[in-house]
PDB file of C-alpha atoms in Angstrom:
ATOM      1  CA  MET A   1      -5.746  -9.883  -4.623  1.00  0.00           C
ATOM      2  CA  LYS A   2      -2.709  -8.341  -6.322  1.00  0.00           C
ATOM      3  CA  GLY A   3      -4.392  -8.794  -9.697  1.00  0.00           C
ATOM      4  CA  LEU A   4      -7.410  -6.862  -8.473  1.00  0.00           C
ATOM      5  CA  VAL A   5      -5.232  -3.945  -7.368  1.00  0.00           C
ATOM      6  CA  LEU A   6      -3.515  -3.917 -10.760  1.00  0.00           C
ATOM      7  CA  GLU A   7      -6.922  -3.845 -12.438  1.00  0.00           C
ATOM      8  CA  TYR A   8      -7.820  -0.728 -10.433  1.00  0.00           C
ATOM      9  CA  ILE A   9      -4.501   0.891 -11.420  1.00  0.00           C
ATOM     10  CA  ASP A  10      -5.148   0.030 -15.080  1.00  0.00           C
ATOM     11  CA  ASN A  11      -8.530   1.783 -14.782  1.00  0.00           C
ATOM     12  CA  GLY A  12      -7.195   5.037 -13.369  1.00  0.00           C
ATOM     13  CA  THR A  13      -6.562   4.563  -9.659  1.00  0.00           C
ATOM     14  CA  GLN A  14      -3.524   6.620  -8.707  1.00  0.00           C
ATOM     15  CA  LEU A  15      -2.464   4.797  -5.518  1.00  0.00           C
ATOM     16  CA  GLY A  16      -3.091   1.327  -4.114  1.00  0.00           C
ATOM     17  CA  TRP A  17      -1.963  -0.201  -0.840  1.00  0.00           C
ATOM     18  CA  LEU A  18      -2.248  -3.929  -0.293  1.00  0.00           C
ATOM     19  CA  ILE A  19      -1.742  -4.573   3.427  1.00  0.00           C
ATOM     20  CA  ASP A  20      -0.786  -8.117   4.446  1.00  0.00           C
ATOM     21  CA  ARG A  21      -1.496  -8.205   8.187  1.00  0.00           C
ATOM     22  CA  LYS A  22      -0.138 -11.717   8.722  1.00  0.00           C
ATOM     23  CA  GLN A  23       3.240 -11.061   7.104  1.00  0.00           C
ATOM     24  CA  HIS A  24       3.445  -7.387   8.191  1.00  0.00           C
ATOM     25  CA  ARG A  25       4.016  -6.306   4.598  1.00  0.00           C
ATOM     26  CA  VAL A  26       2.615  -3.558   2.448  1.00  0.00           C
ATOM     27  CA  PHE A  27       2.679  -3.495  -1.333  1.00  0.00           C
ATOM     28  CA  ILE A  28       2.423  -0.051  -2.907  1.00  0.00           C
ATOM     29  CA  TYR A  29       0.957   0.255  -6.383  1.00  0.00           C
ATOM     30  CA  LEU A  30       1.388   3.368  -8.526  1.00  0.00           C
ATOM     31  CA  PRO A  31       0.795   3.745 -12.259  1.00  0.00           C
ATOM     32  CA  ASN A  32       3.874   3.069 -14.422  1.00  0.00           C
ATOM     33  CA  ILE A  33       6.094   2.302 -11.409  1.00  0.00           C
ATOM     34  CA  ALA A  34       7.284  -1.100 -10.182  1.00  0.00           C
ATOM     35  CA  ILE A  35       5.391  -2.464  -7.189  1.00  0.00           C
ATOM     36  CA  GLU A  36       7.153  -1.497  -3.964  1.00  0.00           C
ATOM     37  CA  GLN A  37       7.200  -3.862  -0.975  1.00  0.00           C
ATOM     38  CA  LEU A  38       7.657  -2.573   2.566  1.00  0.00           C
ATOM     39  CA  ASP A  39       8.392  -5.020   5.365  1.00  0.00           C
ATOM     40  CA  ASN A  40       6.944  -4.148   8.772  1.00  0.00           C
ATOM     41  CA  PRO A  41       6.552  -0.393   8.187  1.00  0.00           C
ATOM     42  CA  LYS A  42       5.409   1.727  11.130  1.00  0.00           C
ATOM     43  CA  THR A  43       3.484   4.156   8.907  1.00  0.00           C
ATOM     44  CA  LEU A  44       2.336   4.690   5.323  1.00  0.00           C
ATOM     45  CA  ASN A  45       2.626   8.120   3.766  1.00  0.00           C
ATOM     46  CA  GLY A  46       0.008   9.159   1.209  1.00  0.00           C
ATOM     47  CA  GLU A  47       2.168  11.832  -0.426  1.00  0.00           C
ATOM     48  CA  PRO A  48       1.995  13.244  -3.049  1.00  0.00           C
ATOM     49  CA  LEU A  49      -1.636  12.257  -3.712  1.00  0.00           C
ATOM     50  CA  LEU A  50      -2.930  12.486  -0.148  1.00  0.00           C
ATOM     51  CA  LEU A  51      -1.099  15.512   1.187  1.00  0.00           C
ATOM     52  CA  GLY A  52      -0.473  15.264   4.904  1.00  0.00           C
ATOM     53  CA  PHE A  53      -2.048  11.804   5.236  1.00  0.00           C
ATOM     54  CA  VAL A  54      -0.105   9.273   7.297  1.00  0.00           C
ATOM     55  CA  LEU A  55      -1.559   5.881   8.221  1.00  0.00           C
ATOM     56  CA  ASP A  56      -0.264   4.573  11.567  1.00  0.00           C
ATOM     57  CA  LEU A  57       0.059   0.804  11.204  1.00  0.00           C
ATOM     58  CA  SER A  58       0.618   0.087  14.903  1.00  0.00           C
ATOM     59  CA  GLN A  59      -3.116  -0.617  15.297  1.00  0.00           C
ATOM     60  CA  ILE A  60      -3.052  -3.044  12.372  1.00  0.00           C
ATOM     61  CA  TRP A  61      -0.043  -5.145  13.314  1.00  0.00           C
TER      62      TRP A  61
END
């Protein structure tokens, strides 16, 4: 799955979130930036690409 997200980034996607529901982890993919891992975050912020967008993860966990 991670390889698929990287393929999207390589083809122009500006933001990718890989949400692992079982482990309560989120991997954030951005072009030219190391993959960031968040453990059990309460929310995801879409800034600066998705201004004002916040994903509440309480319904997912």
